[in-house]
mmCIF file of C-alpha atoms in Angstrom:
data_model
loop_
_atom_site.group_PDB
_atom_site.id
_atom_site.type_symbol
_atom_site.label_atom_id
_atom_site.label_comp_id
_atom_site.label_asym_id
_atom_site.label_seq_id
_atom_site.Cartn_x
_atom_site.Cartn_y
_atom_site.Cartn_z
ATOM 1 C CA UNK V 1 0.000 0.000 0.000
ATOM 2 C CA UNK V 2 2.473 2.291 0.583
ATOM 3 C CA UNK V 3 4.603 1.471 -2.284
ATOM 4 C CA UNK V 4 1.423 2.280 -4.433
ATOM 5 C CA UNK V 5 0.924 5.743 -2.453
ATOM 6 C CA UNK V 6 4.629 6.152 -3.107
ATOM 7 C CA UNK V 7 3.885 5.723 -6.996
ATOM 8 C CA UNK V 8 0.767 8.250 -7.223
ATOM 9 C CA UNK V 9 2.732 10.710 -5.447
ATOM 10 C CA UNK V 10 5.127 10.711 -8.098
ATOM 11 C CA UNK V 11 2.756 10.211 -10.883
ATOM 12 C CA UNK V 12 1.440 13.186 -9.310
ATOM 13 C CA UNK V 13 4.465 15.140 -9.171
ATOM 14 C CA UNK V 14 5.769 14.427 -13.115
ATOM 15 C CA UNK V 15 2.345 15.675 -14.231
ATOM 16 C CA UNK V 16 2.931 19.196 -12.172
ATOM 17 C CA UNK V 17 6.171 18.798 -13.398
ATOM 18 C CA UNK V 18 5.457 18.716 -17.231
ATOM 19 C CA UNK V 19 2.489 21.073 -16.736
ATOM 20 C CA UNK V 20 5.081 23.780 -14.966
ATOM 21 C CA UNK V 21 7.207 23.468 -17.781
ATOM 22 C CA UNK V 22 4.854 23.608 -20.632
ATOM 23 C CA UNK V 23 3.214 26.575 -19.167
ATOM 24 C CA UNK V 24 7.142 27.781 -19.313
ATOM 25 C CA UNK V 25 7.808 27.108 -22.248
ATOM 26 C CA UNK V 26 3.881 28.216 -24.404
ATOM 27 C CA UNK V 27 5.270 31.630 -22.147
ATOM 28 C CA UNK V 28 8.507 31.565 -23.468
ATOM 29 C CA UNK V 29 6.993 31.502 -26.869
ATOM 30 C CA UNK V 30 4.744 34.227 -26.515
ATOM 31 C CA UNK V 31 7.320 36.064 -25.012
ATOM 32 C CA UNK V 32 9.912 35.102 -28.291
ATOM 33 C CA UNK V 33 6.675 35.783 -31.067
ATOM 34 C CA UNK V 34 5.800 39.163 -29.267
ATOM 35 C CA UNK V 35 9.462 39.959 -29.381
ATOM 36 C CA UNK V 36 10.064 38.719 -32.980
ATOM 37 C CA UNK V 37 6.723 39.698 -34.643
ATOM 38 C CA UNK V 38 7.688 41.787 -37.612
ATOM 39 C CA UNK V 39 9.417 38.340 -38.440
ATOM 40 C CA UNK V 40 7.199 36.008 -37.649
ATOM 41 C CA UNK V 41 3.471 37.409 -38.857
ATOM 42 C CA UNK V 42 4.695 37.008 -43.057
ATOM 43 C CA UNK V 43 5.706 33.462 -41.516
ATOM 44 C CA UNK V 44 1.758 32.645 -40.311
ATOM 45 C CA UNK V 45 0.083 34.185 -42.625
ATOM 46 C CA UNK V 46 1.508 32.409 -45.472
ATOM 47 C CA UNK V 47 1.059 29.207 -42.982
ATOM 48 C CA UNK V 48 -2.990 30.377 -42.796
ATOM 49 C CA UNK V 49 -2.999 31.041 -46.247
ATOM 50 C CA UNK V 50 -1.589 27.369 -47.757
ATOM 51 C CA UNK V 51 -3.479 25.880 -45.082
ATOM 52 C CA UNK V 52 -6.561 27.590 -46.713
ATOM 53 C CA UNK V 53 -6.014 27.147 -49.911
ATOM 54 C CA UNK V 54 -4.940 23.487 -49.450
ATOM 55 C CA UNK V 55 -8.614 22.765 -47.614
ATOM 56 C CA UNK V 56 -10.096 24.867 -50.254
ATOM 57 C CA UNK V 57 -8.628 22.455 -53.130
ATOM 58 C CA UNK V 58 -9.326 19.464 -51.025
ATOM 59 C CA UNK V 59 -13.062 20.660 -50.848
ATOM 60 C CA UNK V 60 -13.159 20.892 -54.703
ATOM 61 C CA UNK V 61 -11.353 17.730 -55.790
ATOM 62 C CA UNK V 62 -14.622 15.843 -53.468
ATOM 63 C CA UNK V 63 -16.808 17.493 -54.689
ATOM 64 C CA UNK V 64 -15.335 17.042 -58.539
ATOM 65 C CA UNK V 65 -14.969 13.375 -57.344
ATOM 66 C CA UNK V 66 -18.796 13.262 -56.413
ATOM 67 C CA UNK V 67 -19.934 14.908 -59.162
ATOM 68 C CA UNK V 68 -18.306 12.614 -61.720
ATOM 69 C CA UNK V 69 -19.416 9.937 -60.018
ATOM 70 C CA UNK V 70 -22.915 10.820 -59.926
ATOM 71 C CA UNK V 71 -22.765 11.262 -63.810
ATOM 72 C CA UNK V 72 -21.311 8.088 -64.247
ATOM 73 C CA UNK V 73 -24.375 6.883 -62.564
ATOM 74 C CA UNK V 74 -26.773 8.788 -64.285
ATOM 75 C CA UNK V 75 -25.154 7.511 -67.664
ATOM 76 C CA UNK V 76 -25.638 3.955 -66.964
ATOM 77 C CA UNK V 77 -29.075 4.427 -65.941
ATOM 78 C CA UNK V 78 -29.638 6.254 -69.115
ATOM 79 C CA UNK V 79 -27.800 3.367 -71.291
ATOM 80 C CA UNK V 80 -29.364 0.997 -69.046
ATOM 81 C CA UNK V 81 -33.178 2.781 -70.178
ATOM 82 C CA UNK V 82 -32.102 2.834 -73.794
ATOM 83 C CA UNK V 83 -31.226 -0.772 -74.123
ATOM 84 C CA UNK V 84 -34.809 -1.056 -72.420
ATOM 85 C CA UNK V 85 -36.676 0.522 -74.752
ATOM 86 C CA UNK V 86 -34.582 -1.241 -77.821
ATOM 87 C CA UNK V 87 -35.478 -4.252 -76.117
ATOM 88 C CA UNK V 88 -39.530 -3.577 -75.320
ATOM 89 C CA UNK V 89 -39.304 -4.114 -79.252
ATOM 90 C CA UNK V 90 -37.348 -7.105 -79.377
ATOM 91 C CA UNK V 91 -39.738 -8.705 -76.373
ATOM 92 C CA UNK V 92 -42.513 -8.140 -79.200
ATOM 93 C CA UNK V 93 -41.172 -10.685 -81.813
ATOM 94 C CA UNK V 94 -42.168 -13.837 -82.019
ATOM 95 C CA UNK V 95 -39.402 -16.864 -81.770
ATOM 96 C CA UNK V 96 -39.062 -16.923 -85.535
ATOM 97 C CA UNK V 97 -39.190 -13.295 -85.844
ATOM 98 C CA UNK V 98 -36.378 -13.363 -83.216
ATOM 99 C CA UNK V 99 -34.264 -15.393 -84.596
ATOM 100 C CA UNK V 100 -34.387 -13.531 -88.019
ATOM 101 C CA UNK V 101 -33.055 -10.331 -86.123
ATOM 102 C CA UNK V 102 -30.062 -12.033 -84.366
ATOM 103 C CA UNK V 103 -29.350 -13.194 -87.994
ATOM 104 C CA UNK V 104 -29.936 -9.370 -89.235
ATOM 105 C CA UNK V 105 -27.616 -8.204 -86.347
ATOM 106 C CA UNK V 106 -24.585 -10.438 -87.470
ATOM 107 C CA UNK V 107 -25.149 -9.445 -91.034
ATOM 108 C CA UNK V 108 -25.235 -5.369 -89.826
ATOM 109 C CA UNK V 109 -21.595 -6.509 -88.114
ATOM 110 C CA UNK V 110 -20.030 -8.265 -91.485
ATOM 111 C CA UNK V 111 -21.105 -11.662 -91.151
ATOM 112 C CA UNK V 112 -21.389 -13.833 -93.943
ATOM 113 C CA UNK V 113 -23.661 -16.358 -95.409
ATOM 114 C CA UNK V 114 -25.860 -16.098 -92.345
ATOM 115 C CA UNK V 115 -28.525 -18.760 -92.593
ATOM 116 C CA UNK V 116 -31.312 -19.143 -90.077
ATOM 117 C CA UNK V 117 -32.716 -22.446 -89.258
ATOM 118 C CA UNK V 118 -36.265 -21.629 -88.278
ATOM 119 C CA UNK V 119 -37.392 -25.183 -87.335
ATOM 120 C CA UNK V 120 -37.083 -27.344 -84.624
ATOM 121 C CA UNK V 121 -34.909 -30.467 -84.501
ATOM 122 C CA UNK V 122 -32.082 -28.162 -86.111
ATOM 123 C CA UNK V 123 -29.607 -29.208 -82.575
ATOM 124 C CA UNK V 124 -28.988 -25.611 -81.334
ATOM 125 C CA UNK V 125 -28.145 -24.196 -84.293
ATOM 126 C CA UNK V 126 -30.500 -21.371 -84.706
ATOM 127 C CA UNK V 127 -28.216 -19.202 -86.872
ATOM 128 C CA UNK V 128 -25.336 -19.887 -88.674
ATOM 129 C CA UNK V 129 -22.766 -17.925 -90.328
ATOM 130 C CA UNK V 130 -19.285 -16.797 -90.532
ATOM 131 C CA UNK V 131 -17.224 -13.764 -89.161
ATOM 132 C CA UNK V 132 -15.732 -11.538 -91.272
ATOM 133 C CA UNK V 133 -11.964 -13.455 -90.571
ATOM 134 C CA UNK V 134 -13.883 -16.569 -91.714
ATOM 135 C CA UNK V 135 -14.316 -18.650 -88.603
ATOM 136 C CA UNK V 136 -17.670 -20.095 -88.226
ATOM 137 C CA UNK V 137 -20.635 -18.650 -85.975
ATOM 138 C CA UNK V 138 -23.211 -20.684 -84.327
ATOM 139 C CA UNK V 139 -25.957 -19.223 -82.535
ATOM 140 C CA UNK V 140 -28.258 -20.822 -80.147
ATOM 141 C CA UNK V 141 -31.451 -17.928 -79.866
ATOM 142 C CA UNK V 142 -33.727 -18.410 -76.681
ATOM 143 C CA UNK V 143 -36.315 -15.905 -76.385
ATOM 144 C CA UNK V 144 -37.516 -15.768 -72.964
ATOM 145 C CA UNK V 145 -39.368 -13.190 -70.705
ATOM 146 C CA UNK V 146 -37.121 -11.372 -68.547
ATOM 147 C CA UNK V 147 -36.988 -12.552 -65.484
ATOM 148 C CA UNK V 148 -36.403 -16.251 -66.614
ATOM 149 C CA UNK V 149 -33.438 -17.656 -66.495
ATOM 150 C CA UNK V 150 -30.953 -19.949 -68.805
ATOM 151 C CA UNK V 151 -30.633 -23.255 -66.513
ATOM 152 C CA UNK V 152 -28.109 -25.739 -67.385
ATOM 153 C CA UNK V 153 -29.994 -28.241 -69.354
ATOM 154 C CA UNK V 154 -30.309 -25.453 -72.088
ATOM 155 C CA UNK V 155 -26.681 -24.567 -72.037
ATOM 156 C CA UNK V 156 -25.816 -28.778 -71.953
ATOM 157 C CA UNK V 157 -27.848 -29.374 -75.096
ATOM 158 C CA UNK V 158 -26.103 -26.810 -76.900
ATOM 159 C CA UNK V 159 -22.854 -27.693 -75.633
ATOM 160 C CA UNK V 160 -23.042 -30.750 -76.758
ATOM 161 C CA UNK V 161 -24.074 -30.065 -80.454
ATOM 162 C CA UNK V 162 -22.352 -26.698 -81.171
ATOM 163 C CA UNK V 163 -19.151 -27.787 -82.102
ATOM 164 C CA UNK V 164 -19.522 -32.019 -82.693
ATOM 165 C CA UNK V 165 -22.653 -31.327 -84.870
ATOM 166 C CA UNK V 166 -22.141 -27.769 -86.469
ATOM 167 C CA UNK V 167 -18.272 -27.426 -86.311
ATOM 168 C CA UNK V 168 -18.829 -24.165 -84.331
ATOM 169 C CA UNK V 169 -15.396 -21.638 -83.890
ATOM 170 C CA UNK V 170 -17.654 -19.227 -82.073
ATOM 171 C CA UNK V 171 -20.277 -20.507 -80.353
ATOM 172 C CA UNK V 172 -23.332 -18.349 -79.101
ATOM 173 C CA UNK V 173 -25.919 -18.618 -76.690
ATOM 174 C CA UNK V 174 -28.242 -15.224 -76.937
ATOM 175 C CA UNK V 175 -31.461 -15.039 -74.346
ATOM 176 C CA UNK V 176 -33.547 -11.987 -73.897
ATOM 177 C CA UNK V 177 -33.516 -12.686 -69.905
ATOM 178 C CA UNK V 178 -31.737 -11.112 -67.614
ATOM 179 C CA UNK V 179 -29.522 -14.441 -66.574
ATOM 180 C CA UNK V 180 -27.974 -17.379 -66.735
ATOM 181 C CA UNK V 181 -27.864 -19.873 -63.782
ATOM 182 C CA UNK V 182 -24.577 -19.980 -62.266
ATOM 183 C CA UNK V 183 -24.504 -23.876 -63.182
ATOM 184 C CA UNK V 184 -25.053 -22.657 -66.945
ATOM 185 C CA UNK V 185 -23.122 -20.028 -66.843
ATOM 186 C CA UNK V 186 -20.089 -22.062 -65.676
ATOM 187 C CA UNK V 187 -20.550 -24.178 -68.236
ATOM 188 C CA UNK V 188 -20.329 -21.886 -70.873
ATOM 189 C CA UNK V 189 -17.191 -21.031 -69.602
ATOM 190 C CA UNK V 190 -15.218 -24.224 -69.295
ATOM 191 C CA UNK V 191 -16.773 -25.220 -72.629
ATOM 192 C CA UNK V 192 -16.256 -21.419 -74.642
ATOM 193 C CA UNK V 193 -19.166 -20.945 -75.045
ATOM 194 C CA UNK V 194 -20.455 -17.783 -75.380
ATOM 195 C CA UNK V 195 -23.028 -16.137 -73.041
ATOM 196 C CA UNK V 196 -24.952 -12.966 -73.857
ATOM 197 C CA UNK V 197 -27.915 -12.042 -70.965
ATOM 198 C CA UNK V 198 -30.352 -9.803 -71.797
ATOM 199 C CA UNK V 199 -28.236 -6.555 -71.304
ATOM 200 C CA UNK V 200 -25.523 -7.792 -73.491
ATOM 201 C CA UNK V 201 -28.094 -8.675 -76.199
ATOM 202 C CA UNK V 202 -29.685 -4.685 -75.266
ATOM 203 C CA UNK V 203 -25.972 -3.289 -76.178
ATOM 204 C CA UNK V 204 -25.899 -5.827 -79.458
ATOM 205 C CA UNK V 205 -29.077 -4.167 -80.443
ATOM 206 C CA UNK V 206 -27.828 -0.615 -79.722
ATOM 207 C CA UNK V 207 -25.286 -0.897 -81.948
ATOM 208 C CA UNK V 208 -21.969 -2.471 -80.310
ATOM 209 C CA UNK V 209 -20.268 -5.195 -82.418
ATOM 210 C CA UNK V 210 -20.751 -8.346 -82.126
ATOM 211 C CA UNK V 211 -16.753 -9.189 -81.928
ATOM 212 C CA UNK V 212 -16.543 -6.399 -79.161
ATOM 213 C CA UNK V 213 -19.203 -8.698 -77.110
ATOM 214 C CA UNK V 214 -17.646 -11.575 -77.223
ATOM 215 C CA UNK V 215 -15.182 -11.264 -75.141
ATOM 216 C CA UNK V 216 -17.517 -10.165 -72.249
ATOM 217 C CA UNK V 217 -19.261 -13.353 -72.415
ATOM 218 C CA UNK V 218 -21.319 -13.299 -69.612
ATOM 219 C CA UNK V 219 -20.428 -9.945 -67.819
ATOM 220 C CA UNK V 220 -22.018 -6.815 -67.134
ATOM 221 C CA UNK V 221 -25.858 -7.794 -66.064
ATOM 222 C CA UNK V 222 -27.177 -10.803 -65.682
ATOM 223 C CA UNK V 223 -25.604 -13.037 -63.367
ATOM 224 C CA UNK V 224 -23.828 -10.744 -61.250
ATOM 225 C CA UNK V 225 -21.464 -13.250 -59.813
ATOM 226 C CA UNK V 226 -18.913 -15.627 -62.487
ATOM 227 C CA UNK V 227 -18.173 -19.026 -61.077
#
């Protein structure tokens, strides 16, 4: 116990201590400003005046930050609406009528002899055609309402034909809904095939090129998560 009393008393006595020679030393420094102020005012007012300016650029790179970032928002909504509206018109075509327009797409991007099936039994291959460096296209065209999704069984099927049947370089699985399961969509990808949702299909029809799509295969709606 009175090793501990011992201890606050000294605990006590370094704080007095410090606080003694702080109020020294903040005097001191009065003292040495009041003493030296011709020279020291240019000193802190340039130190107030980078200080402001510094908060003041601060203030305006946020807010240049938040505005560009709300335009980047309101830009995707807007592409977002215009691939909606392009695609109210698709969603009115019939499944024939459907696949005619993918075929009219890949012709508008320099496909050649593009040939649509337009019965069943034809094994996935919807549309067929070649790219403009000559490598063959096979399309798979499932029009669906929105919200559906591509399950696996659809993607299996044309897995299995696309390439063994058709001899397929590029093949192509087009839906007008929003997804594929993540079962079909990780098919597609161990197997190259390739996936365009609903708002890859909305950019097709707004005018991006096919070949420029491709790549994506799968991204950017849809399934928002690639096994």
């Amino acid at each position: 116990m009175a090793a501990r009393r011992r201890h606050r008393r000294l605990k006590k006595q370094t704080r007095r201590q410090l606080q003694i020679w702080g109020a020294a030393a903040a005097g001191l420094a009065v003292v040495w400003v009041a003493g030296n102020w011709s020279t020291v005012w240019p000193v802190l007012v340039t130190a107030l005046a980078a200080a402001a300016l510094g908060g003041s650029g601060w203030a305006l790179l946020r807010a240049h930050r938040q505005a560009a970032g709300r335009d980047r928002a309101w830009r995707a909504q807007e592409e977002a609406r215009a691939r909606e509206l392009s695609m109210a018109q698709v969603d009115a075509l019939t499944w024939q009528e459907f696949e005619t327009y993918i075929a009219e797409l890949c012709r508008r991007d320099g496909c050649r002899e593009v040939v649509v099936s337009g019965k069943s039994g034809d094994l996935g291959a919807d549309v067929v055609g070649y790219l403009a460096d000559g490598r063959k296209l096979v399309i798979q065209c499932k029009k669906y309402a929105a919200h559906r999704s591509v399950g696996s069984q659809d993607m299996q099927k044309f897995v299995g034909t696309a390439r063994l049947e058709h001899g397929a370089d590029i093949a192509l699985f087009v839906t007008t809904c929003r997804a594929f399961t993540s079962a079909a969509l990780g098919l597609a990808l161990r197997q190259d095939i390739v996936a365009l949702h609903r708002d890859l299909l909305g950019s097709w029809v707004k005018g991006a090129h096919l070949e420029s799509l491709i790549p994506l295969n799968g991204n950017g709606g849809g399934t928002r998560r690639r096994p």
